[in-house]
XYZ file of C-alpha atoms in Angstrom:
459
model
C 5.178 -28.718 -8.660
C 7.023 -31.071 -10.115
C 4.682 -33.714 -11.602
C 3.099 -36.423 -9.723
C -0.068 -38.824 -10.226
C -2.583 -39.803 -7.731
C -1.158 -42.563 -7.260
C 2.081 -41.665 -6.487
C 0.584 -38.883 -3.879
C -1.279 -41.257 -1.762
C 1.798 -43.838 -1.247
C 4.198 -40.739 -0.604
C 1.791 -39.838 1.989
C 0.700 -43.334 2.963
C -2.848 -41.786 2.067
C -5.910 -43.300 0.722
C -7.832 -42.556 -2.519
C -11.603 -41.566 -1.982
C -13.787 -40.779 -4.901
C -10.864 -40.639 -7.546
C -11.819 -42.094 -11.089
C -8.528 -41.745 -12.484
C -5.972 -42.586 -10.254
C -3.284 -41.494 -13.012
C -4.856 -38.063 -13.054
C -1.432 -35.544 -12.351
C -0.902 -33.160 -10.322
C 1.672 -30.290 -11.901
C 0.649 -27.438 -9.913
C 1.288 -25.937 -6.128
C -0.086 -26.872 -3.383
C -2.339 -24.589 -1.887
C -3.775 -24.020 1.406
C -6.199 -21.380 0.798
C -9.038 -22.197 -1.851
C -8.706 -18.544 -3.190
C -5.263 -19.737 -4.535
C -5.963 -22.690 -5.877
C -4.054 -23.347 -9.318
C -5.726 -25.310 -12.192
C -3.656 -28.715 -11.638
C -2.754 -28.510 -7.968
C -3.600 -29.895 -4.950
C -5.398 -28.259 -2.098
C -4.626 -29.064 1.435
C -7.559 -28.961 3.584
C -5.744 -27.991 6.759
C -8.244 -27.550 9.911
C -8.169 -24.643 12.531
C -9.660 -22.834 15.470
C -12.285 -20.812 13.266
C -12.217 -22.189 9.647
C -12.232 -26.056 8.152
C -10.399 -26.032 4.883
C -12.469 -29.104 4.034
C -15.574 -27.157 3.910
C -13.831 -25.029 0.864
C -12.987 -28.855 -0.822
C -15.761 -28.255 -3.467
C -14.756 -24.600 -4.117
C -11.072 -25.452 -4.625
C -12.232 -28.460 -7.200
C -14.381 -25.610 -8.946
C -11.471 -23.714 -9.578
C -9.476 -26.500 -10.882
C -7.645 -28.602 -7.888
C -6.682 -31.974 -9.035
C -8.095 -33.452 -5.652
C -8.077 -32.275 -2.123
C -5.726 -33.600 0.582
C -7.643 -34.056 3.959
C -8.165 -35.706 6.916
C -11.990 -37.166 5.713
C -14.174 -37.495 3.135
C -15.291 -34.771 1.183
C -17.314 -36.002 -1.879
C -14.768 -34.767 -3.938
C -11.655 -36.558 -5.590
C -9.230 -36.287 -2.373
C -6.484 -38.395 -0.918
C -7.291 -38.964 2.833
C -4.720 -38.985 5.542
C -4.566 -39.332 8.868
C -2.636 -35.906 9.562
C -2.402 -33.199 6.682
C 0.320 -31.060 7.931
C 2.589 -34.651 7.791
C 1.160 -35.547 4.578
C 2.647 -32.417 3.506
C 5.687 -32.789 4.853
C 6.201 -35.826 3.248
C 5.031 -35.039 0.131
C 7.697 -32.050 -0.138
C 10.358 -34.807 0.635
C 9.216 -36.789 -2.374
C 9.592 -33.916 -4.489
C 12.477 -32.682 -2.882
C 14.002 -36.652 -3.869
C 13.100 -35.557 -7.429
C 14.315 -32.213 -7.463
C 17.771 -32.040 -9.029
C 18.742 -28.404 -8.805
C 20.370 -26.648 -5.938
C 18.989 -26.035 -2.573
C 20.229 -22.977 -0.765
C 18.721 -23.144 3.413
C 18.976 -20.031 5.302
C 18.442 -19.287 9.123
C 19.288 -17.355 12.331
C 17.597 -15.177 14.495
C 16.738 -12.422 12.510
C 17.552 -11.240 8.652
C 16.351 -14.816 7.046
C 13.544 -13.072 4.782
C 16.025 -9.834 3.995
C 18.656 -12.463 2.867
C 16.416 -14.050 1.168
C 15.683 -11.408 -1.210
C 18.488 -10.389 -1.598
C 19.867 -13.705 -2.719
C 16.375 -14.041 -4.860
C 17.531 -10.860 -7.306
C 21.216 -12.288 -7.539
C 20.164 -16.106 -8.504
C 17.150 -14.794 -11.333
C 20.022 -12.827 -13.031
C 21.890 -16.437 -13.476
C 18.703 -18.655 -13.615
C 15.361 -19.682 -12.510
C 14.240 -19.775 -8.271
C 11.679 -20.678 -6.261
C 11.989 -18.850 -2.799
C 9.819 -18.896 0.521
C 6.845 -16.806 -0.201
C 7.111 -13.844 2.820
C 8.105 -15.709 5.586
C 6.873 -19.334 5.617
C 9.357 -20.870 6.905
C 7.618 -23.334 9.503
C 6.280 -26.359 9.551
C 3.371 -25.799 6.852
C 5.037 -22.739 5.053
C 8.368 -24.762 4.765
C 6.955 -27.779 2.375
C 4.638 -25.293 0.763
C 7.163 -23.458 -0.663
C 9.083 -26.898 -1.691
C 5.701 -28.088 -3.358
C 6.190 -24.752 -5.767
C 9.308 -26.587 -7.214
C 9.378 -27.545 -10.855
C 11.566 -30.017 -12.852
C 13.904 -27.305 -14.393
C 14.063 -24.604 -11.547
C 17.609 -24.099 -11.026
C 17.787 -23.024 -7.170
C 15.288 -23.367 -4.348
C 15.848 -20.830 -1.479
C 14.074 -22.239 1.959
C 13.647 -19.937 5.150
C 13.953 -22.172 8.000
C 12.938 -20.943 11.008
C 12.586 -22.744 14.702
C 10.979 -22.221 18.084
C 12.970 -25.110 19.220
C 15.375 -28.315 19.253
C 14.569 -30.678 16.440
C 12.740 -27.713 14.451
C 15.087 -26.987 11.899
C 16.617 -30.792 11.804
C 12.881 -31.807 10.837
C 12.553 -29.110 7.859
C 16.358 -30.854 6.445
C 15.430 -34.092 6.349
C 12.197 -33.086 4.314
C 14.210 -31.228 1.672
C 17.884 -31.631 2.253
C 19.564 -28.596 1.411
C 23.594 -28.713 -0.270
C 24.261 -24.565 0.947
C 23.708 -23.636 4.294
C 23.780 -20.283 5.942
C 23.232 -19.085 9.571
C 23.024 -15.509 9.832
C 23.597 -14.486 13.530
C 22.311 -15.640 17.166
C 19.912 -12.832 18.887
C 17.249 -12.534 21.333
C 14.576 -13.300 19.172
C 12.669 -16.308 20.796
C 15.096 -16.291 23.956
C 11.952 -17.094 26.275
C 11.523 -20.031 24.375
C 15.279 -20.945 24.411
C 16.551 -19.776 27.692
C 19.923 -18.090 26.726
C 21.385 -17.407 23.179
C 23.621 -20.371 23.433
C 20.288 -22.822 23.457
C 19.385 -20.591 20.271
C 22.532 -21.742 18.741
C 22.512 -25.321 19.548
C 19.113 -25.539 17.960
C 19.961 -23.090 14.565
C 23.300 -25.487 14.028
C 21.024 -28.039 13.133
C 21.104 -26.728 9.630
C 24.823 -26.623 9.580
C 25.009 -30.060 10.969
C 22.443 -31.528 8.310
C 25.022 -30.773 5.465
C 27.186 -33.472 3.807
C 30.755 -33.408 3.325
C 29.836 -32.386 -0.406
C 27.690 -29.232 1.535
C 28.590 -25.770 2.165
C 28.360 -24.316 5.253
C 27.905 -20.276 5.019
C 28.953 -19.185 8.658
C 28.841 -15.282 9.774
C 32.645 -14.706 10.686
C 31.633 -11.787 13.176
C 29.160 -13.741 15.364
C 31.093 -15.859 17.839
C 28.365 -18.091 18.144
C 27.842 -18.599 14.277
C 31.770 -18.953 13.607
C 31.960 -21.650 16.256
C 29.569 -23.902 14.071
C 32.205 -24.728 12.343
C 33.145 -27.817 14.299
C 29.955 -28.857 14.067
C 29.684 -29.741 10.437
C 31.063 -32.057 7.933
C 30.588 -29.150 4.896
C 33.261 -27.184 3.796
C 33.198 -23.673 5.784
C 32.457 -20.159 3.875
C 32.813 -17.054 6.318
C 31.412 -13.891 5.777
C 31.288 -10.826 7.866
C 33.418 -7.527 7.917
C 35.998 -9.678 9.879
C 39.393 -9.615 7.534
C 39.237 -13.513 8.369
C 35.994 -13.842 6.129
C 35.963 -15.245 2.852
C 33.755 -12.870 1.641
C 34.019 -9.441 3.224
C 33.046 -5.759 2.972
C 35.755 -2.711 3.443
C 35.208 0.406 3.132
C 31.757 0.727 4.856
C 29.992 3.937 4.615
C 26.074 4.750 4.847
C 24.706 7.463 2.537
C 22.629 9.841 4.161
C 19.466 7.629 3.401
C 21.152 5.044 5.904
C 21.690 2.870 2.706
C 25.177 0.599 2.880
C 27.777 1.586 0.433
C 31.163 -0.466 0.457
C 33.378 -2.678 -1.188
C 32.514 -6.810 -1.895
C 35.644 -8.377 -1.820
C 36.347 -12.420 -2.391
C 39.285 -13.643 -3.105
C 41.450 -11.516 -5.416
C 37.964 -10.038 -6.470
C 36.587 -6.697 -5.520
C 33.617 -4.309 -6.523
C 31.645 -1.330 -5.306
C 27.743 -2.025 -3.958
C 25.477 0.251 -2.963
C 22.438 -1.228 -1.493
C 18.755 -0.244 -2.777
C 17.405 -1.238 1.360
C 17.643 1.141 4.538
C 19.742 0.091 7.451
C 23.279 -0.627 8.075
C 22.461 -4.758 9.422
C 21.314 -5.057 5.814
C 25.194 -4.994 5.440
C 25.512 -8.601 7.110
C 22.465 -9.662 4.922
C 23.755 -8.890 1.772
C 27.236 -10.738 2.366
C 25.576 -13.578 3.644
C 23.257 -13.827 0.115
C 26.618 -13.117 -1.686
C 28.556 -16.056 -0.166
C 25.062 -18.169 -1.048
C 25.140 -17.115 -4.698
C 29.060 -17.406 -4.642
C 28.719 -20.447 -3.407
C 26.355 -21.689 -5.921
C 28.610 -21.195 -9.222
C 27.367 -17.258 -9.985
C 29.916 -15.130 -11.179
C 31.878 -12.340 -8.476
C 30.436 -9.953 -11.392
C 27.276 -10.828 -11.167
C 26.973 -11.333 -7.458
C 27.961 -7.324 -7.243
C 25.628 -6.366 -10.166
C 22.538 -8.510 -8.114
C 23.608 -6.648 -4.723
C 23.574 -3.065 -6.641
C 20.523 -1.448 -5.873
C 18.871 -4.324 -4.625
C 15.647 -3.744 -2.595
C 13.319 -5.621 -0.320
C 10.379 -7.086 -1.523
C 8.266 -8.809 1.300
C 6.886 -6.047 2.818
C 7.404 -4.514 6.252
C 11.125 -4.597 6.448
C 12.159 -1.338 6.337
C 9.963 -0.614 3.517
C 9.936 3.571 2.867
C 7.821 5.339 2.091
C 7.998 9.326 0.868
C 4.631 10.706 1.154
C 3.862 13.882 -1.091
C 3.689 15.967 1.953
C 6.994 15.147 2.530
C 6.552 13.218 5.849
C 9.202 9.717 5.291
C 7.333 6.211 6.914
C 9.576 3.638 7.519
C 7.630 0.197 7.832
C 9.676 -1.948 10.073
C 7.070 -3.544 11.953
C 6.958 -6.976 10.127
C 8.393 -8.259 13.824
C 10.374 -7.335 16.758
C 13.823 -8.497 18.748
C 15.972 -6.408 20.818
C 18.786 -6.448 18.148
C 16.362 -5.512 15.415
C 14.926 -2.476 16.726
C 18.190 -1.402 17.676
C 19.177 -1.762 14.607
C 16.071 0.494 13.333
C 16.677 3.452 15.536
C 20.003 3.760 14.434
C 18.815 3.877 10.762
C 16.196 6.391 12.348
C 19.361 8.060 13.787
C 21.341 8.508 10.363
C 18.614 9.674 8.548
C 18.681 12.076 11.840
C 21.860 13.684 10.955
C 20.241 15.199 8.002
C 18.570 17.710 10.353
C 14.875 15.946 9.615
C 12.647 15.419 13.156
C 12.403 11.696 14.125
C 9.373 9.492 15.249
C 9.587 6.598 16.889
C 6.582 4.180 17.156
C 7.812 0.811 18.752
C 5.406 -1.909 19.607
C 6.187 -4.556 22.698
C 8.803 -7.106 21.491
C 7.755 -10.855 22.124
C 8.553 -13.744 23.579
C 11.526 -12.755 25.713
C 10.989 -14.056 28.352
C 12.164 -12.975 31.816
C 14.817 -11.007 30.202
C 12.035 -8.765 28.317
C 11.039 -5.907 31.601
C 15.596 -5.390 31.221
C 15.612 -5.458 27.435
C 12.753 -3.244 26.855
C 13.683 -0.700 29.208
C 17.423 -0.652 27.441
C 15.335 0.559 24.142
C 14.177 2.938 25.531
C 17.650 4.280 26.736
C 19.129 3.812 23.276
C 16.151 5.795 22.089
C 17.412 8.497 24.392
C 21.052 7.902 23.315
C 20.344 8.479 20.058
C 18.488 11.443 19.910
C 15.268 10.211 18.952
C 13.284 13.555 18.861
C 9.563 11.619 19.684
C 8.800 8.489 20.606
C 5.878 6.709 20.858
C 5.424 3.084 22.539
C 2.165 0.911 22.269
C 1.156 -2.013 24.596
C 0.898 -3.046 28.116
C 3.753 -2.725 30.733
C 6.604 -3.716 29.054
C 5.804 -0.659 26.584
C 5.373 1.202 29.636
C 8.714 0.206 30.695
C 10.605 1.516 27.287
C 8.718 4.758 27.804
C 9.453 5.218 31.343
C 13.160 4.694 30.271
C 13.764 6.701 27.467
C 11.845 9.465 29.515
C 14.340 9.455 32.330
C 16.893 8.810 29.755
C 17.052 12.351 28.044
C 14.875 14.864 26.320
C 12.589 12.746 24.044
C 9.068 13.297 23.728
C 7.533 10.441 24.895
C 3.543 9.274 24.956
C 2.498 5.784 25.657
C -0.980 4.371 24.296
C -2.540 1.121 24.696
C -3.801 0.050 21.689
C -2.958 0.539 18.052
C -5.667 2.537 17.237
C -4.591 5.065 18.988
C -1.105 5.750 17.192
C -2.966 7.374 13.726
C -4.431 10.259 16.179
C -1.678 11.149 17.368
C 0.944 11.122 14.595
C -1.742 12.980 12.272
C -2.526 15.499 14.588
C 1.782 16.009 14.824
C 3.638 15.038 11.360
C 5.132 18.077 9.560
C 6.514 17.934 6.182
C 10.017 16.376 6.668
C 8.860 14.384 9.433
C 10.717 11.347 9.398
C 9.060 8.176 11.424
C 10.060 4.722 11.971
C 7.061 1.994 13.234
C 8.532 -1.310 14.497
C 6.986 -4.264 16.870
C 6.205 -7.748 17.337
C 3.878 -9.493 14.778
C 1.114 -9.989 16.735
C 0.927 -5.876 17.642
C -0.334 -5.607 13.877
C 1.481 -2.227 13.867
C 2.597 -3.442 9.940
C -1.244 -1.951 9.458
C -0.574 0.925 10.963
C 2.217 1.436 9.286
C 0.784 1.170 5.429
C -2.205 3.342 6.699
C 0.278 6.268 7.605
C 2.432 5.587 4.641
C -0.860 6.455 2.770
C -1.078 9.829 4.377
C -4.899 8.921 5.168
C-alpha cells in the first residue's frame, strides 16, 4: 500500500481514532480482510457476516503485526472506527488511487475478465512491475482490496470489474479511475438479473463511459454490442477481434490438437506468430483483448507477442489440465458457468475429441438465468449431442435434468444425472480408462471446482 498515517486514514474515511497512541504511526502494507493474512504494517478490515465477526480476530491480526484495525466499534485495540467498513474501504482505495501515479488498466464483460487478466499480467511483468485482482475480486470489497495492494512505484494496476447491476461498475471508477478500458463481450451470464443482454450492456458501458478524452477505450470489434460502445465514450477507440476492421487482429487461426490457439497477432504494419500456453479457442478473444491493453499501455508489438507465447492461466479453475499418470486428461472448468462458456468448453472437449480419445462431460446447473435458463439449459444439452460428446454427466435439480433429458433425445450420448456432487467421484472412478479425456464445468455455488481437483488427483 502506498503509505499512509493514521491520521490520514481516519479523515479519508471520515473515521475516528480509538485507542491509537501514535496517530503518525504508517500504514505501508495491504489491507487485509482475513486475520490469517495479515501483513506486518497493514491494516485489517474487520468486515462482519452471517457466521463470523472479523472484529473478534482484531487482537489476532494486531499479534501478527496490523498497524490498527478498521471496524465498525471498539475493539481495545489501535483501530479507526467507522460507521460502515465496506465504504471506508472504498474510500480509502480512492485516496490511494489519488496518489497512485502509474497506469490503470479496467477490464470487464460477461465472461473472460480473470483469463484476460492473466494474460495481460505475464505481458506487463516482462515491461515492469503490476498489481492485478487477486482470483476474481472484482466486487465491491475485492475491487478496493486489490487497489489497497498498490505501491508508490508499481507501474500498472490491472482491476477486474465486475457488476450485477446499473451503477455497479460506475461506483468501482470513481473509486480508482482507470485511463485503459476494455469490455470483452456481452453474454448470458447474470441475464436474470439484467433482463436481456442489451440491459447487460448498458450497465458494462459504464466503464467505457467513465474514461476521459485522454482514456482508451479497448472495444471487442466482433461483438455488436461491445463495438457499439463506441458512441458512448469520450476515449479514443481500440478494436480488437478477428474482424479485419480491428486494430489489433488475429489471421490465420488454427487450434493444435490440444485445442490450444495458434495464429498470427497483427497491429498495424506489425505481425507475429502466438501460440497460446491455455485450452480453448475463446481464449483467442482473451488474448487480443490483453494485447490491445498492453499495446495500449506503451509495451512493445515484440514484447506483447513474446508475453502471449505460451502464456498460461494462473487462477485456477479455468480450464486448468490436468494429465494424470494413468493417462486419464481433467479439464477444470468449473470456476463458474454461462451458456456461452460451457459452450465454449465442449467444443474444446470436442477438439481434443478428434484425436480419437473418449470424452466426459460433467456440467453443473448454470445460474442466475433467469426465465430463459429451463431453454438455455436444455440447448446444452443438444450441443452436447451435436458434438459428439461420448458421456455426459449433469448434476443438480431440474434444470440439470433438463440438459440431460436433451442431450438424451438429442443423439447417442451416455447420459446419467445425479443430484449432488458427491455423487460424480463414484461414478467417473468406477468408468475412467487411460486416455479418458473429461471436462467438469458449473456455476460457483455447485462447488464442482472441488470435484474437479479431487479427480485431477486420481484419488
Amino acid at each position: 500500500m502506498i503509505p499512509m498515517t493514521l491520521a490520514e486514514i481516519a479523515h479519508a474515511v471520515s473515521g475516528r481514532l480509538d485507542t491509537v497512541s501514535d496517530d503518525q504511526a504508517t500504514v505501508t502494507a495491504p489491507t487485509a480482510f482475513d486475520s490469517r493474512q495479515v501483513e506486518a504494517g497493514g491494516l485489517f478490515a474487520a468486515l462482519g457476516g452471517n457466521r463470523v465477526d472479523g472484529h473478534d480476530f482484531a487482537s489476532a491480526a494486531i499479534e501478527k503485526g496490523a498497524v490498527a484495525v478498521l471496524g465498525s466499534r471498539p475493539t481495545g485495540t489501535p483501530a479507526v472506527i467507522v460507521d460502515d467498513v465496506v465504504a471506508a474501504m472504498s474510500d480509502l482505495a480512492h485516496a490511494v488511487a489519488t496518489r497512485y501515479t502509474g497506469r490503470v488498466l479496467a477490464i470487464t464483460g460477461s465472461a473472460g475478465k480473470t483469463s484476460t487478466k492473466d494474460l495481460l499480467t505475464q505481458i506487463l511483468a516482462r515491461h515492469g512491475s503490476v498489481v492485478a485482482t487477486e482470483r476474481s475480486f472484482n466486487n465491491e470489497i475485492g475491487f478496493p482490496h486489490t487497489v489497497l495492494r498498490v505501491e508508490s512505484d508499481t507501474d500498472f494496476l490491472v482491476l477486474e470489474m465486475g457488476a450485477r447491476g446499473r451503477g455497479h461498475i460506475s461506483h468501482l471508477a470513481a473509486i480508482a479511475r482507470p485511463q485503459i478500458g476494455a469490455v470483452l463481450g456481452i453474454g448470458s451470464a447474470h441475464i436474470g438479473e439484467f433482463g436481456s443482454r442489451e440491459a447487460i450492456a448498458v450497465a458494462k458501458r459504464e466503464l467505457v463511459e467513465a474514461l476521459d478524452a485522454t482514456g482508451i477505450a479497448i472495444l471487442n470489434a466482433d461483438d455488436p454490442l461491445v463495438n457499439a460502445m463506441a458512441e458512448h465514450t469520450r476515449a479514443q477507440v481500440l478494436r480488437f477481434g478477428t474482424n479485419p476492421d480491428g486494430d489489433v487482429r488475429a489471421t490465420d487461426i488454427d487450434l493444435d490438437t490440444n485445442a490450444r490457439a495458434q495464429f498470427t497477432l497483427r497491429h498495424g504494419n506489425n505481425a507475429a506468430p502466438v501460440t497460446l500456453g491455455v485450452v480453448g479457442e475463446h481464449h483467442l478473444t482473451n488474448a487480443l483483448a490483453a494485447a490491445a491493453l498492453a499495446l495500449s499501455s506503451g509495451v512493445e508489438f515484440a514484447t506483447v507477442a513474446e508475453g502471449l507465447n505460451g502464456a498460461e492461466l494462473v487462477s485456477g479453475s479455468r480450464m486448468e489440465v490436468t494429465e494424470r499418470p494413468d493417462g486419464v486428461t481433467v479439464i477444470n472448468d468449473a470456476f463458474n458457468a454461462s451458456p456461452e462458456s460451457v459452450e465454449a468448453a465442449l467444443r474444446s472437449l470436442a477438439t481434443i475429441a478428434a484425436t480419437v480419445r473418449p470424452t466426459v462431460a460433467v456440467l453443473g446447473e448454470m445460474r442466475e438465468l433467469g426465465d430463459t435458463a429451463p431453454a438455455l439449459h436444455a440447448t446444452i444439452g443438444r450441443q452436447v449431442a451435436d458434438l459428439g460428446i461420448g458421456t455426459l454427466i449433469t448434476v443438480g435439480g431440474h434444470h440439470a435434468e433438463l440438459m440431460a433429458t436433451a442431450a438424451r433425445d438429442a443423439g447417442s450420448v451416455q447420459v446419467t444425472h445425479v443430484e449432488t456432487k458427491g455423487q460424480v467421484l463414484d461414478l467417473l472412478n468406477e468408468g475412467l480408462r487411460g486416455r479418458d479425456v473429461v471436462l467438469i464445468k458449473g456455476a460457483n455455488s455447485a462447488g464442482l471446482f472441488e470435484t474437479a481437483a479431487t479427480l485431477a488427483t486420481g484419488h
